[in-house]
PDB file of C-alpha atoms in Angstrom:
ATOM      1  CA  UNK U   1       0.201  -3.376  16.539  1.00  0.00           C
ATOM      2  CA  UNK U   2      -1.746  -0.120  16.321  1.00  0.00           C
ATOM      3  CA  UNK U   3      -5.044   0.635  18.012  1.00  0.00           C
ATOM      4  CA  UNK U   4      -7.406   3.024  16.242  1.00  0.00           C
ATOM      5  CA  UNK U   5     -10.706   4.472  17.343  1.00  0.00           C
ATOM      6  CA  UNK U   6     -13.402   4.649  14.698  1.00  0.00           C
ATOM      7  CA  UNK U   7     -16.333   7.055  14.804  1.00  0.00           C
ATOM      8  CA  UNK U   8     -18.564   4.506  16.587  1.00  0.00           C
ATOM      9  CA  UNK U   9     -16.152   4.144  19.509  1.00  0.00           C
ATOM     10  CA  UNK U  10     -14.989   0.671  18.512  1.00  0.00           C
ATOM     11  CA  UNK U  11     -11.311  -0.078  18.925  1.00  0.00           C
ATOM     12  CA  UNK U  12      -9.674  -1.809  15.990  1.00  0.00           C
ATOM     13  CA  UNK U  13      -6.291  -3.454  16.209  1.00  0.00           C
ATOM     14  CA  UNK U  14      -4.439  -3.211  12.931  1.00  0.00           C
ATOM     15  CA  UNK U  15      -1.447  -5.404  12.334  1.00  0.00           C
ATOM     16  CA  UNK U  16       1.106  -3.679  10.040  1.00  0.00           C
ATOM     17  CA  UNK U  17       1.644  -6.919   8.114  1.00  0.00           C
ATOM     18  CA  UNK U  18      -2.037  -6.924   7.158  1.00  0.00           C
ATOM     19  CA  UNK U  19      -2.105  -3.391   5.785  1.00  0.00           C
ATOM     20  CA  UNK U  20      -1.285  -2.013   2.368  1.00  0.00           C
ATOM     21  CA  UNK U  21       1.991  -0.186   1.894  1.00  0.00           C
ATOM     22  CA  UNK U  22       1.290   3.483   2.654  1.00  0.00           C
ATOM     23  CA  UNK U  23       4.016   4.592   0.252  1.00  0.00           C
ATOM     24  CA  UNK U  24       2.090   3.206  -2.745  1.00  0.00           C
ATOM     25  CA  UNK U  25      -0.765   5.173  -4.323  1.00  0.00           C
ATOM     26  CA  UNK U  26      -3.359   2.685  -5.654  1.00  0.00           C
ATOM     27  CA  UNK U  27      -4.359   3.096  -9.302  1.00  0.00           C
ATOM     28  CA  UNK U  28      -6.369   0.004 -10.127  1.00  0.00           C
ATOM     29  CA  UNK U  29      -7.416  -3.520  -9.242  1.00  0.00           C
ATOM     30  CA  UNK U  30      -6.721  -6.753 -11.095  1.00  0.00           C
ATOM     31  CA  UNK U  31      -9.337  -9.043  -9.509  1.00  0.00           C
ATOM     32  CA  UNK U  32      -8.340 -12.132 -11.504  1.00  0.00           C
ATOM     33  CA  UNK U  33      -4.792 -11.877 -10.138  1.00  0.00           C
ATOM     34  CA  UNK U  34      -5.840 -10.610  -6.693  1.00  0.00           C
ATOM     35  CA  UNK U  35      -3.555  -7.601  -7.030  1.00  0.00           C
ATOM     36  CA  UNK U  36      -3.828  -3.853  -6.472  1.00  0.00           C
ATOM     37  CA  UNK U  37      -1.661  -1.954  -8.942  1.00  0.00           C
ATOM     38  CA  UNK U  38      -0.188   1.288  -7.724  1.00  0.00           C
ATOM     39  CA  UNK U  39       2.676   3.687  -8.089  1.00  0.00           C
ATOM     40  CA  UNK U  40       5.299   4.964  -5.684  1.00  0.00           C
ATOM     41  CA  UNK U  41       8.303   7.184  -6.128  1.00  0.00           C
ATOM     42  CA  UNK U  42      11.961   6.374  -5.993  1.00  0.00           C
ATOM     43  CA  UNK U  43      15.108   8.402  -6.305  1.00  0.00           C
ATOM     44  CA  UNK U  44      17.167   8.210  -9.462  1.00  0.00           C
ATOM     45  CA  UNK U  45      20.603   9.624 -10.068  1.00  0.00           C
ATOM     46  CA  UNK U  46      20.841  10.495 -13.770  1.00  0.00           C
ATOM     47  CA  UNK U  47      24.285  11.418 -14.996  1.00  0.00           C
ATOM     48  CA  UNK U  48      22.877  14.433 -16.844  1.00  0.00           C
ATOM     49  CA  UNK U  49      21.428  16.023 -13.686  1.00  0.00           C
ATOM     50  CA  UNK U  50      23.310  17.680 -10.884  1.00  0.00           C
ATOM     51  CA  UNK U  51      20.844  16.577  -8.203  1.00  0.00           C
ATOM     52  CA  UNK U  52      18.927  13.328  -7.675  1.00  0.00           C
ATOM     53  CA  UNK U  53      15.456  13.134  -9.201  1.00  0.00           C
ATOM     54  CA  UNK U  54      12.265  11.342  -8.253  1.00  0.00           C
ATOM     55  CA  UNK U  55      10.674   8.994 -10.753  1.00  0.00           C
ATOM     56  CA  UNK U  56       7.492   6.905 -10.595  1.00  0.00           C
ATOM     57  CA  UNK U  57       7.846   3.232  -9.842  1.00  0.00           C
ATOM     58  CA  UNK U  58       4.995   0.763 -10.514  1.00  0.00           C
ATOM     59  CA  UNK U  59       4.129  -1.516  -7.603  1.00  0.00           C
ATOM     60  CA  UNK U  60       1.796  -4.474  -7.153  1.00  0.00           C
ATOM     61  CA  UNK U  61       0.325  -5.531  -3.819  1.00  0.00           C
ATOM     62  CA  UNK U  62      -1.715  -8.651  -3.171  1.00  0.00           C
ATOM     63  CA  UNK U  63      -5.163  -8.276  -1.661  1.00  0.00           C
ATOM     64  CA  UNK U  64      -5.286 -11.714  -0.040  1.00  0.00           C
ATOM     65  CA  UNK U  65      -4.280 -10.418   3.400  1.00  0.00           C
ATOM     66  CA  UNK U  66      -7.097  -7.844   3.347  1.00  0.00           C
ATOM     67  CA  UNK U  67      -9.633 -10.464   2.319  1.00  0.00           C
ATOM     68  CA  UNK U  68      -8.475 -12.796   5.082  1.00  0.00           C
ATOM     69  CA  UNK U  69      -8.676 -10.033   7.690  1.00  0.00           C
ATOM     70  CA  UNK U  70     -12.204  -9.175   6.542  1.00  0.00           C
ATOM     71  CA  UNK U  71     -13.308 -12.817   6.718  1.00  0.00           C
ATOM     72  CA  UNK U  72     -11.821 -13.293  10.194  1.00  0.00           C
ATOM     73  CA  UNK U  73     -13.627 -10.284  11.699  1.00  0.00           C
TER      74      UNK U  73
END
């Protein structure tokens, strides 16, 4: 569990399970599905290239845990 200090001097305890994946860049929100759509990168090993490449990978993350954390505060 991490402890952060906000600009008002209040300490917040953030549980890693209740946070969004920091490796995913959010692109949009699907409110009917309760999902944040984002993109991350992954390594690919094409046979035509000598070195591995990075390619975008779509990701979806639920927002339920963030809503629950907000309601419990």
